[in-house]
């Protein structure tokens, strides 16, 4: 088959592969063959099997051959945005691998081999944007995982063994039909709110009612000193009507004088001081 694009996509020669190699700041060598129209894993890469990093993202790869086991020094492998539907069992032989990006492929649950759990040094694993309906519980054996991408799949459950990975810092499970995301919990209002307030003079209250009044007043002062939580008020900054400049922290009417003698007479002595909480 002549060089160039054909039924198997663009063919990569050894010369092209060597010219694509870059030496990173950390001394690692990376073969960069992203966006090359590659449909078949280039055999010529076996001549460069001692590299530490390979980027074959944004191509048309459908399969990864078992010869991937030849790359025993490989620490970083980017295969995102291809058409891969399954991984070979040989992927588990890459024991030095710390980064594996398989995002935006066509992987199914059956396409994940058990040998994937042999990558015990893996720190980052991205399986987002695939066709996964479940993930194996054995992924919980990847104890070094720090980042795990599972977003945009069809997952209905995340195994406990995966949730409890000891070093996990970031786990993206967004846009999956998980039950915990089916209905957002309504916020609980923990603040006591007074619906009715009757004002009387001290002399019109019996001792028990006076003590109740003073106790309730003290509770109000405690609420005043509480640190408010984060505001969940809606944002109306885009509105241009006069109502858009509402006063957020308007003070409620309250008794500020600690001396009950100064409370104005508002009701008759037959009125009972009462709160509804």
Short mmCIF file of N, CA, C and O in Angstrom, two decimals, residues 140-274:
data_model
loop_
_atom_site.label_atom_id
_atom_site.label_comp_id
_atom_site.label_asym_id
_atom_site.label_seq_id
_atom_site.Cartn_x
_atom_site.Cartn_y
_atom_site.Cartn_z
N UNK A 140 -10.32 -1.19 42.72
CA UNK A 140 -9.97 -0.77 44.07
C UNK A 140 -8.59 -1.24 44.51
O UNK A 140 -8.07 -0.80 45.54
N UNK A 141 -7.96 -2.11 43.71
CA UNK A 141 -6.60 -2.56 44.03
C UNK A 141 -5.54 -1.59 43.54
O UNK A 141 -4.36 -1.77 43.84
N UNK A 142 -5.95 -0.56 42.80
CA UNK A 142 -5.00 0.45 42.31
C UNK A 142 -4.79 1.48 43.43
O UNK A 142 -5.28 2.61 43.37
N UNK A 143 -4.05 1.10 44.42
CA UNK A 143 -3.92 1.88 45.65
C UNK A 143 -3.19 3.21 45.47
O UNK A 143 -3.28 4.09 46.34
N UNK A 144 -2.46 3.38 44.38
CA UNK A 144 -1.71 4.62 44.16
C UNK A 144 -2.50 5.66 43.38
O UNK A 144 -2.00 6.76 43.14
N UNK A 145 -3.72 5.32 42.98
CA UNK A 145 -4.51 6.25 42.17
C UNK A 145 -4.79 7.55 42.93
O UNK A 145 -5.26 7.55 44.07
N UNK A 146 -4.52 8.66 42.24
CA UNK A 146 -4.81 9.99 42.78
C UNK A 146 -5.97 10.63 42.01
O UNK A 146 -6.81 11.28 42.59
N UNK A 147 -5.99 10.41 40.69
CA UNK A 147 -7.04 10.97 39.84
C UNK A 147 -7.73 9.85 39.07
O UNK A 147 -7.07 9.00 38.49
N UNK A 148 -9.06 9.89 39.08
CA UNK A 148 -9.84 8.89 38.34
C UNK A 148 -10.98 9.58 37.62
O UNK A 148 -11.83 10.24 38.23
N UNK A 149 -11.00 9.47 36.29
CA UNK A 149 -12.06 10.06 35.49
C UNK A 149 -13.06 9.01 35.03
O UNK A 149 -12.69 8.07 34.34
N UNK A 150 -14.32 9.16 35.43
CA UNK A 150 -15.39 8.23 35.05
C UNK A 150 -16.59 8.97 34.47
O UNK A 150 -17.65 8.39 34.30
N UNK A 151 -16.43 10.22 34.15
CA UNK A 151 -17.52 11.07 33.70
C UNK A 151 -18.06 10.65 32.33
O UNK A 151 -17.40 9.99 31.54
N UNK A 152 -19.30 11.03 32.08
CA UNK A 152 -19.95 10.80 30.78
C UNK A 152 -19.91 9.34 30.35
O UNK A 152 -19.48 9.01 29.24
N UNK A 153 -20.37 8.46 31.24
CA UNK A 153 -20.56 7.06 30.92
C UNK A 153 -22.01 6.69 31.24
O UNK A 153 -22.88 7.58 31.26
N UNK A 154 -22.28 5.43 31.46
CA UNK A 154 -23.64 4.99 31.82
C UNK A 154 -23.62 4.27 33.17
O UNK A 154 -24.35 3.31 33.38
N UNK A 155 -22.79 4.75 34.07
CA UNK A 155 -22.61 4.10 35.37
C UNK A 155 -23.79 4.38 36.28
O UNK A 155 -24.25 5.51 36.41
N UNK A 156 -24.27 3.33 36.94
CA UNK A 156 -25.35 3.48 37.91
C UNK A 156 -24.87 3.23 39.33
O UNK A 156 -25.62 3.44 40.29
N UNK A 157 -23.63 2.81 39.47
CA UNK A 157 -23.06 2.57 40.79
C UNK A 157 -21.54 2.67 40.72
O UNK A 157 -20.93 2.31 39.71
N UNK A 158 -20.96 3.20 41.79
CA UNK A 158 -19.50 3.24 41.94
C UNK A 158 -19.16 2.28 43.08
O UNK A 158 -19.62 2.45 44.20
N UNK A 159 -18.36 1.24 42.81
CA UNK A 159 -18.04 0.26 43.86
C UNK A 159 -17.40 0.93 45.09
O UNK A 159 -16.65 1.89 44.96
N UNK A 160 -17.73 0.41 46.25
CA UNK A 160 -17.15 0.94 47.50
C UNK A 160 -15.64 0.85 47.50
O UNK A 160 -14.96 1.73 48.02
N UNK A 161 -15.11 -0.21 46.89
CA UNK A 161 -13.65 -0.37 46.85
C UNK A 161 -12.99 0.75 46.07
O UNK A 161 -11.84 1.11 46.36
N UNK A 162 -13.71 1.32 45.10
CA UNK A 162 -13.17 2.44 44.32
C UNK A 162 -13.35 3.75 45.09
O UNK A 162 -12.46 4.61 45.11
N UNK A 163 -14.51 3.90 45.72
CA UNK A 163 -14.75 5.12 46.51
C UNK A 163 -13.75 5.29 47.64
O UNK A 163 -13.41 6.41 48.03
N UNK A 164 -13.28 4.15 48.16
CA UNK A 164 -12.40 4.19 49.34
C UNK A 164 -10.92 4.04 48.98
O UNK A 164 -10.12 3.67 49.85
N UNK A 165 -10.56 4.32 47.76
CA UNK A 165 -9.14 4.28 47.39
C UNK A 165 -8.36 5.22 48.31
O UNK A 165 -8.73 6.39 48.48
N UNK A 166 -7.28 4.74 48.91
CA UNK A 166 -6.63 5.50 49.99
C UNK A 166 -6.00 6.83 49.58
O UNK A 166 -5.93 7.75 50.39
N UNK A 167 -5.57 6.96 48.33
CA UNK A 167 -4.87 8.18 47.93
C UNK A 167 -5.66 9.03 46.94
O UNK A 167 -5.15 10.03 46.44
N UNK A 168 -6.89 8.65 46.68
CA UNK A 168 -7.68 9.36 45.67
C UNK A 168 -7.95 10.80 46.12
O UNK A 168 -8.32 11.04 47.27
N UNK A 169 -7.71 11.75 45.23
CA UNK A 169 -7.95 13.16 45.51
C UNK A 169 -9.04 13.74 44.59
O UNK A 169 -9.79 14.61 45.00
N UNK A 170 -9.08 13.25 43.37
CA UNK A 170 -10.07 13.75 42.42
C UNK A 170 -10.71 12.57 41.69
O UNK A 170 -10.03 11.79 41.04
N UNK A 171 -12.03 12.48 41.82
CA UNK A 171 -12.79 11.45 41.11
C UNK A 171 -13.98 12.12 40.43
O UNK A 171 -14.89 12.60 41.09
N UNK A 172 -13.94 12.17 39.11
CA UNK A 172 -14.99 12.85 38.34
C UNK A 172 -16.00 11.81 37.84
O UNK A 172 -15.67 10.98 37.00
N UNK A 173 -17.20 11.85 38.39
CA UNK A 173 -18.27 10.92 38.00
C UNK A 173 -19.46 11.68 37.42
O UNK A 173 -20.57 11.13 37.37
N UNK A 174 -19.26 12.89 36.98
CA UNK A 174 -20.35 13.72 36.48
C UNK A 174 -21.00 13.10 35.24
O UNK A 174 -20.38 12.38 34.48
N UNK A 175 -22.28 13.45 35.09
CA UNK A 175 -23.07 13.03 33.92
C UNK A 175 -23.12 11.52 33.77
O UNK A 175 -22.92 10.97 32.68
N UNK A 176 -23.38 10.86 34.88
CA UNK A 176 -23.69 9.43 34.92
C UNK A 176 -25.06 9.29 35.58
O UNK A 176 -25.43 10.11 36.43
N UNK A 177 -25.84 8.27 35.24
CA UNK A 177 -27.16 8.09 35.88
C UNK A 177 -27.06 7.48 37.27
O UNK A 177 -27.70 6.47 37.56
N UNK A 178 -26.26 8.09 38.12
CA UNK A 178 -26.08 7.59 39.48
C UNK A 178 -27.26 8.01 40.35
O UNK A 178 -27.71 9.16 40.26
N UNK A 179 -27.77 7.12 41.20
CA UNK A 179 -28.94 7.45 42.04
C UNK A 179 -28.71 8.68 42.92
O UNK A 179 -29.64 9.45 43.14
N UNK A 180 -27.50 8.87 43.41
CA UNK A 180 -27.26 9.99 44.32
C UNK A 180 -27.38 11.34 43.64
O UNK A 180 -27.49 12.37 44.29
N UNK A 181 -27.35 11.34 42.30
CA UNK A 181 -27.50 12.59 41.57
C UNK A 181 -28.90 12.76 40.99
O UNK A 181 -29.19 13.73 40.30
N UNK A 182 -29.79 11.80 41.27
CA UNK A 182 -31.13 11.84 40.68
C UNK A 182 -31.95 12.99 41.24
O UNK A 182 -32.71 13.63 40.54
N UNK A 183 -31.81 13.26 42.53
CA UNK A 183 -32.58 14.33 43.16
C UNK A 183 -31.70 15.05 44.17
O UNK A 183 -31.13 14.45 45.06
N UNK A 184 -31.58 16.34 43.97
CA UNK A 184 -30.78 17.15 44.89
C UNK A 184 -31.54 17.33 46.20
O UNK A 184 -32.74 17.58 46.23
N UNK A 185 -30.81 17.19 47.27
CA UNK A 185 -31.43 17.38 48.59
C UNK A 185 -31.74 18.85 48.82
O UNK A 185 -30.96 19.73 48.50
N UNK A 186 -32.92 19.09 49.40
CA UNK A 186 -33.29 20.46 49.72
C UNK A 186 -32.51 20.92 50.95
O UNK A 186 -32.35 20.17 51.91
N UNK A 187 -32.02 22.17 50.94
CA UNK A 187 -31.26 22.67 52.10
C UNK A 187 -32.14 22.75 53.34
O UNK A 187 -33.33 23.08 53.26
N UNK A 188 -31.59 22.44 54.47
CA UNK A 188 -32.30 22.47 55.74
C UNK A 188 -32.07 23.81 56.41
O UNK A 188 -30.92 24.24 56.60
N UNK A 189 -33.16 24.50 56.76
CA UNK A 189 -33.07 25.78 57.44
C UNK A 189 -33.00 25.52 58.94
O UNK A 189 -33.97 25.07 59.55
N UNK A 190 -31.85 25.79 59.54
CA UNK A 190 -31.65 25.49 60.97
C UNK A 190 -31.88 26.71 61.85
O UNK A 190 -31.69 26.64 63.07
N UNK A 191 -32.29 27.84 61.27
CA UNK A 191 -32.45 29.07 62.04
C UNK A 191 -33.89 29.17 62.56
O UNK A 191 -34.84 28.98 61.81
N UNK A 192 -34.02 29.46 63.84
CA UNK A 192 -35.34 29.69 64.42
C UNK A 192 -35.88 31.03 63.92
O UNK A 192 -35.18 32.04 63.94
N UNK A 193 -37.10 31.04 63.45
CA UNK A 193 -37.69 32.25 62.91
C UNK A 193 -38.97 32.60 63.69
O UNK A 193 -39.83 31.76 63.90
N UNK A 194 -39.08 33.88 64.11
CA UNK A 194 -40.23 34.35 64.91
C UNK A 194 -41.30 34.84 63.97
O UNK A 194 -41.06 35.71 63.12
N UNK A 195 -42.51 34.29 64.12
CA UNK A 195 -43.62 34.70 63.26
C UNK A 195 -44.48 35.79 63.89
O UNK A 195 -45.05 36.62 63.20
N UNK A 196 -44.56 35.79 65.23
CA UNK A 196 -45.38 36.79 65.91
C UNK A 196 -44.64 37.29 67.15
O UNK A 196 -43.99 36.51 67.85
N UNK A 197 -44.77 38.58 67.42
CA UNK A 197 -44.09 39.18 68.58
C UNK A 197 -45.04 40.19 69.22
O UNK A 197 -45.51 41.12 68.55
N UNK A 198 -45.34 39.99 70.50
CA UNK A 198 -46.21 40.90 71.25
C UNK A 198 -45.36 41.61 72.30
O UNK A 198 -44.58 40.97 73.02
N UNK A 199 -45.54 42.95 72.41
CA UNK A 199 -44.75 43.75 73.34
C UNK A 199 -45.61 44.15 74.53
O UNK A 199 -46.73 44.66 74.35
N UNK A 200 -45.08 43.96 75.73
CA UNK A 200 -45.78 44.36 76.96
C UNK A 200 -44.76 44.97 77.90
O UNK A 200 -43.55 44.81 77.74
N UNK A 201 -45.29 45.70 78.91
CA UNK A 201 -44.41 46.26 79.92
C UNK A 201 -44.12 45.22 80.99
O UNK A 201 -44.89 44.29 81.21
N UNK A 202 -43.00 45.43 81.66
CA UNK A 202 -42.56 44.47 82.67
C UNK A 202 -43.60 44.28 83.77
O UNK A 202 -43.84 43.17 84.23
N UNK A 203 -44.22 45.39 84.19
CA UNK A 203 -45.16 45.31 85.31
C UNK A 203 -46.42 44.51 84.98
O UNK A 203 -47.16 44.09 85.86
N UNK A 204 -46.66 44.30 83.69
CA UNK A 204 -47.86 43.57 83.29
C UNK A 204 -47.62 42.06 83.17
O UNK A 204 -48.54 41.32 82.79
N UNK A 205 -46.40 41.61 83.44
CA UNK A 205 -46.06 40.20 83.32
C UNK A 205 -45.90 39.56 84.69
O UNK A 205 -45.37 40.18 85.61
N UNK A 206 -46.33 38.33 84.80
CA UNK A 206 -46.05 37.56 86.01
C UNK A 206 -44.59 37.14 85.98
O UNK A 206 -43.90 37.27 84.97
N UNK A 207 -44.10 36.62 87.09
CA UNK A 207 -42.69 36.27 87.18
C UNK A 207 -42.28 35.22 86.14
O UNK A 207 -41.23 35.32 85.50
N UNK A 208 -43.12 34.21 85.96
CA UNK A 208 -42.76 33.15 85.02
C UNK A 208 -42.73 33.68 83.58
O UNK A 208 -41.85 33.34 82.78
N UNK A 209 -43.71 34.55 83.24
CA UNK A 209 -43.73 35.11 81.89
C UNK A 209 -42.54 36.05 81.67
O UNK A 209 -41.97 36.13 80.58
N UNK A 210 -42.17 36.80 82.73
CA UNK A 210 -41.04 37.70 82.61
C UNK A 210 -39.75 36.93 82.36
O UNK A 210 -38.93 37.32 81.52
N UNK A 211 -39.59 35.82 83.09
CA UNK A 211 -38.40 35.00 82.88
C UNK A 211 -38.36 34.43 81.46
O UNK A 211 -37.32 34.36 80.82
N UNK A 212 -39.54 34.01 80.98
CA UNK A 212 -39.61 33.49 79.61
C UNK A 212 -39.24 34.56 78.60
O UNK A 212 -38.49 34.33 77.64
N UNK A 213 -39.74 35.78 78.83
CA UNK A 213 -39.45 36.90 77.94
C UNK A 213 -37.96 37.20 77.90
O UNK A 213 -37.37 37.37 76.83
N UNK A 214 -37.34 37.26 79.08
CA UNK A 214 -35.92 37.55 79.15
C UNK A 214 -35.08 36.44 78.50
O UNK A 214 -34.08 36.70 77.84
N UNK A 215 -35.51 35.18 78.69
CA UNK A 215 -34.79 34.06 78.08
C UNK A 215 -34.85 34.11 76.56
O UNK A 215 -33.86 33.88 75.86
N UNK A 216 -36.05 34.42 76.04
CA UNK A 216 -36.20 34.51 74.59
C UNK A 216 -35.39 35.68 74.02
O UNK A 216 -34.80 35.58 72.93
N UNK A 217 -35.32 36.78 74.75
CA UNK A 217 -34.54 37.92 74.31
C UNK A 217 -33.06 37.57 74.25
O UNK A 217 -32.34 37.95 73.32
N UNK A 218 -32.60 36.81 75.25
CA UNK A 218 -31.19 36.39 75.25
C UNK A 218 -30.89 35.49 74.05
O UNK A 218 -29.81 35.56 73.46
N UNK A 219 -31.86 34.64 73.70
CA UNK A 219 -31.68 33.78 72.53
C UNK A 219 -31.55 34.61 71.25
O UNK A 219 -30.77 34.29 70.35
N UNK A 220 -32.34 35.70 71.18
CA UNK A 220 -32.25 36.57 70.01
C UNK A 220 -30.87 37.20 69.90
O UNK A 220 -30.30 37.32 68.82
N UNK A 221 -30.32 37.63 71.04
CA UNK A 221 -28.98 38.22 71.03
C UNK A 221 -27.93 37.20 70.58
O UNK A 221 -26.97 37.55 69.89
N UNK A 222 -28.11 35.94 70.97
CA UNK A 222 -27.18 34.90 70.53
C UNK A 222 -27.23 34.73 69.02
O UNK A 222 -26.21 34.56 68.36
N UNK A 223 -28.46 34.77 68.46
CA UNK A 223 -28.61 34.64 67.01
C UNK A 223 -27.95 35.80 66.28
O UNK A 223 -27.40 35.64 65.19
N UNK A 224 -28.01 36.99 66.89
CA UNK A 224 -27.39 38.15 66.27
C UNK A 224 -25.87 37.97 66.14
O UNK A 224 -25.25 38.43 65.18
N UNK A 225 -25.29 37.27 67.10
CA UNK A 225 -23.84 37.11 67.13
C UNK A 225 -23.35 35.91 66.35
O UNK A 225 -22.14 35.67 66.25
N UNK A 226 -24.28 35.13 65.82
CA UNK A 226 -23.88 33.95 65.05
C UNK A 226 -23.28 34.37 63.72
O UNK A 226 -23.70 35.33 63.09
N UNK A 227 -22.25 33.60 63.27
CA UNK A 227 -21.64 33.86 61.97
C UNK A 227 -22.51 33.27 60.89
O UNK A 227 -22.78 32.07 60.89
N UNK A 228 -22.98 34.10 59.96
CA UNK A 228 -23.85 33.55 58.91
C UNK A 228 -23.10 32.64 57.97
O UNK A 228 -21.90 32.81 57.74
N UNK A 229 -23.77 31.61 57.42
CA UNK A 229 -23.17 30.70 56.45
C UNK A 229 -23.16 31.33 55.08
O UNK A 229 -23.59 32.48 54.87
N UNK A 230 -22.66 30.60 54.09
CA UNK A 230 -22.60 31.12 52.72
C UNK A 230 -23.99 31.46 52.19
O UNK A 230 -24.93 30.73 52.41
N UNK A 231 -24.08 32.59 51.53
CA UNK A 231 -25.37 33.04 51.00
C UNK A 231 -25.79 32.19 49.82
O UNK A 231 -25.00 31.88 48.95
N UNK A 232 -27.06 31.78 49.83
CA UNK A 232 -27.60 31.01 48.73
C UNK A 232 -28.67 31.81 47.98
O UNK A 232 -29.52 31.27 47.29
N UNK A 233 -28.60 33.18 48.14
CA UNK A 233 -29.57 34.00 47.46
C UNK A 233 -29.31 33.99 45.96
O UNK A 233 -28.17 33.95 45.52
N UNK A 234 -30.38 34.07 45.16
CA UNK A 234 -30.18 34.09 43.71
C UNK A 234 -29.50 35.37 43.27
O UNK A 234 -29.60 36.41 43.92
N UNK A 235 -28.78 35.28 42.16
CA UNK A 235 -28.02 36.39 41.62
C UNK A 235 -28.87 37.12 40.58
O UNK A 235 -29.23 36.55 39.55
N UNK A 236 -29.21 38.40 40.87
CA UNK A 236 -30.00 39.18 39.94
C UNK A 236 -29.20 40.34 39.36
O UNK A 236 -29.74 41.40 39.04
N UNK A 237 -27.88 40.14 39.23
CA UNK A 237 -27.02 41.22 38.75
C UNK A 237 -27.34 41.64 37.34
O UNK A 237 -27.00 42.75 36.92
N UNK A 238 -27.97 40.76 36.56
CA UNK A 238 -28.26 41.10 35.18
C UNK A 238 -29.54 41.92 35.02
O UNK A 238 -29.84 42.42 33.94
N UNK A 239 -30.34 42.06 36.12
CA UNK A 239 -31.58 42.82 36.04
C UNK A 239 -31.30 44.32 36.03
O UNK A 239 -30.35 44.79 36.65
N UNK A 240 -32.13 45.07 35.35
CA UNK A 240 -31.94 46.52 35.27
C UNK A 240 -33.08 47.29 35.92
O UNK A 240 -33.10 48.51 35.90
N UNK A 241 -34.04 46.56 36.53
CA UNK A 241 -35.16 47.21 37.18
C UNK A 241 -34.73 47.76 38.53
O UNK A 241 -33.73 47.32 39.11
N UNK A 242 -35.44 48.75 39.08
CA UNK A 242 -35.07 49.30 40.39
C UNK A 242 -35.03 48.26 41.49
O UNK A 242 -34.26 48.39 42.43
N UNK A 243 -35.84 47.21 41.39
CA UNK A 243 -35.86 46.18 42.42
C UNK A 243 -34.58 45.38 42.49
O UNK A 243 -34.38 44.61 43.41
N UNK A 244 -33.71 45.52 41.50
CA UNK A 244 -32.49 44.72 41.49
C UNK A 244 -31.50 45.17 42.52
O UNK A 244 -30.53 44.50 42.79
N UNK A 245 -31.73 46.36 43.14
CA UNK A 245 -30.79 46.86 44.15
C UNK A 245 -31.45 46.77 45.51
O UNK A 245 -31.66 47.77 46.20
N UNK A 246 -31.82 45.56 45.89
CA UNK A 246 -32.47 45.35 47.19
C UNK A 246 -31.45 45.39 48.31
O UNK A 246 -30.27 45.12 48.10
N UNK A 247 -31.92 45.72 49.51
CA UNK A 247 -31.03 45.74 50.68
C UNK A 247 -30.93 44.33 51.21
O UNK A 247 -31.92 43.74 51.62
N UNK A 248 -29.69 43.76 51.20
CA UNK A 248 -29.49 42.36 51.57
C UNK A 248 -29.52 42.15 53.08
O UNK A 248 -29.93 41.11 53.56
N UNK A 249 -29.06 43.15 53.83
CA UNK A 249 -28.86 42.92 55.26
C UNK A 249 -29.71 43.87 56.11
O UNK A 249 -29.24 44.44 57.09
N UNK A 250 -30.95 44.09 55.69
CA UNK A 250 -31.83 45.00 56.44
C UNK A 250 -32.12 44.42 57.82
O UNK A 250 -32.43 43.24 57.95
N UNK A 251 -31.96 45.24 58.84
CA UNK A 251 -32.15 44.76 60.21
C UNK A 251 -33.64 44.62 60.52
O UNK A 251 -34.48 45.40 60.09
N UNK A 252 -33.94 43.57 61.27
CA UNK A 252 -35.31 43.38 61.73
C UNK A 252 -35.55 44.22 62.98
O UNK A 252 -34.62 44.54 63.73
N UNK A 253 -36.84 44.59 63.21
CA UNK A 253 -37.18 45.32 64.44
C UNK A 253 -36.93 44.40 65.63
O UNK A 253 -37.34 43.29 65.64
N UNK A 254 -36.20 44.92 66.56
CA UNK A 254 -35.94 44.12 67.75
C UNK A 254 -35.70 45.05 68.94
O UNK A 254 -35.35 46.23 68.79
N UNK A 255 -35.85 44.53 70.15
CA UNK A 255 -35.62 45.30 71.37
C UNK A 255 -34.13 45.37 71.63
O UNK A 255 -33.48 44.35 71.75
N UNK A 256 -33.54 46.57 71.63
CA UNK A 256 -32.10 46.71 71.80
C UNK A 256 -31.72 47.08 73.24
O UNK A 256 -30.56 46.98 73.60
N UNK A 257 -32.69 47.54 74.02
CA UNK A 257 -32.39 47.94 75.38
C UNK A 257 -32.50 46.74 76.30
O UNK A 257 -33.49 46.02 76.27
N UNK A 258 -31.45 46.48 77.09
CA UNK A 258 -31.47 45.32 77.98
C UNK A 258 -32.42 45.50 79.16
O UNK A 258 -32.68 44.55 79.90
N UNK A 259 -32.92 46.72 79.37
CA UNK A 259 -33.79 46.96 80.52
C UNK A 259 -35.24 46.79 80.10
O UNK A 259 -35.75 47.56 79.29
N UNK A 260 -35.92 45.79 80.63
CA UNK A 260 -37.33 45.56 80.26
C UNK A 260 -38.24 46.74 80.61
O UNK A 260 -39.33 46.87 80.06
N UNK A 261 -37.80 47.67 81.53
CA UNK A 261 -38.61 48.81 81.90
C UNK A 261 -38.86 49.73 80.71
O UNK A 261 -39.84 50.45 80.65
N UNK A 262 -37.91 49.69 79.74
CA UNK A 262 -38.00 50.60 78.61
C UNK A 262 -38.83 50.04 77.46
O UNK A 262 -38.92 50.66 76.40
N UNK A 263 -39.41 48.86 77.64
CA UNK A 263 -40.24 48.28 76.59
C UNK A 263 -41.57 49.04 76.54
O UNK A 263 -42.27 49.16 77.55
N UNK A 264 -41.95 49.62 75.40
CA UNK A 264 -43.21 50.40 75.34
C UNK A 264 -44.43 49.52 75.53
O UNK A 264 -44.41 48.35 75.20
N UNK A 265 -45.49 50.16 76.06
CA UNK A 265 -46.74 49.41 76.28
C UNK A 265 -47.48 49.31 74.95
O UNK A 265 -47.87 50.32 74.36
N UNK A 266 -47.63 48.12 74.42
CA UNK A 266 -48.28 47.93 73.13
C UNK A 266 -49.64 47.25 73.26
O UNK A 266 -50.50 47.41 72.42
N UNK A 267 -49.81 46.46 74.37
CA UNK A 267 -51.05 45.72 74.53
C UNK A 267 -51.54 45.86 75.96
O UNK A 267 -50.83 46.36 76.85
N UNK A 268 -52.70 45.36 76.23
CA UNK A 268 -53.25 45.41 77.58
C UNK A 268 -52.61 44.35 78.43
O UNK A 268 -51.96 43.42 77.94
N UNK A 269 -52.81 44.40 79.71
CA UNK A 269 -52.21 43.45 80.63
C UNK A 269 -52.76 42.05 80.46
O UNK A 269 -52.18 41.09 80.96
N UNK A 270 -53.87 41.93 79.78
CA UNK A 270 -54.43 40.59 79.58
C UNK A 270 -53.75 39.84 78.44
O UNK A 270 -54.01 38.66 78.25
N UNK A 271 -52.90 40.57 77.67
CA UNK A 271 -52.22 39.93 76.52
C UNK A 271 -51.03 39.09 77.02
O UNK A 271 -50.30 39.55 77.89
N UNK A 272 -50.90 37.95 76.53
CA UNK A 272 -49.82 37.05 76.96
C UNK A 272 -48.70 37.09 75.92
O UNK A 272 -48.95 37.04 74.73
N UNK A 273 -47.48 37.18 76.44
CA UNK A 273 -46.28 37.15 75.56
C UNK A 273 -46.15 35.74 74.95
O UNK A 273 -46.12 34.75 75.66
N UNK A 274 -46.14 35.69 73.66
CA UNK A 274 -46.14 34.37 73.01
C UNK A 274 -45.29 34.38 71.74
O UNK A 274 -45.26 35.35 70.99
#
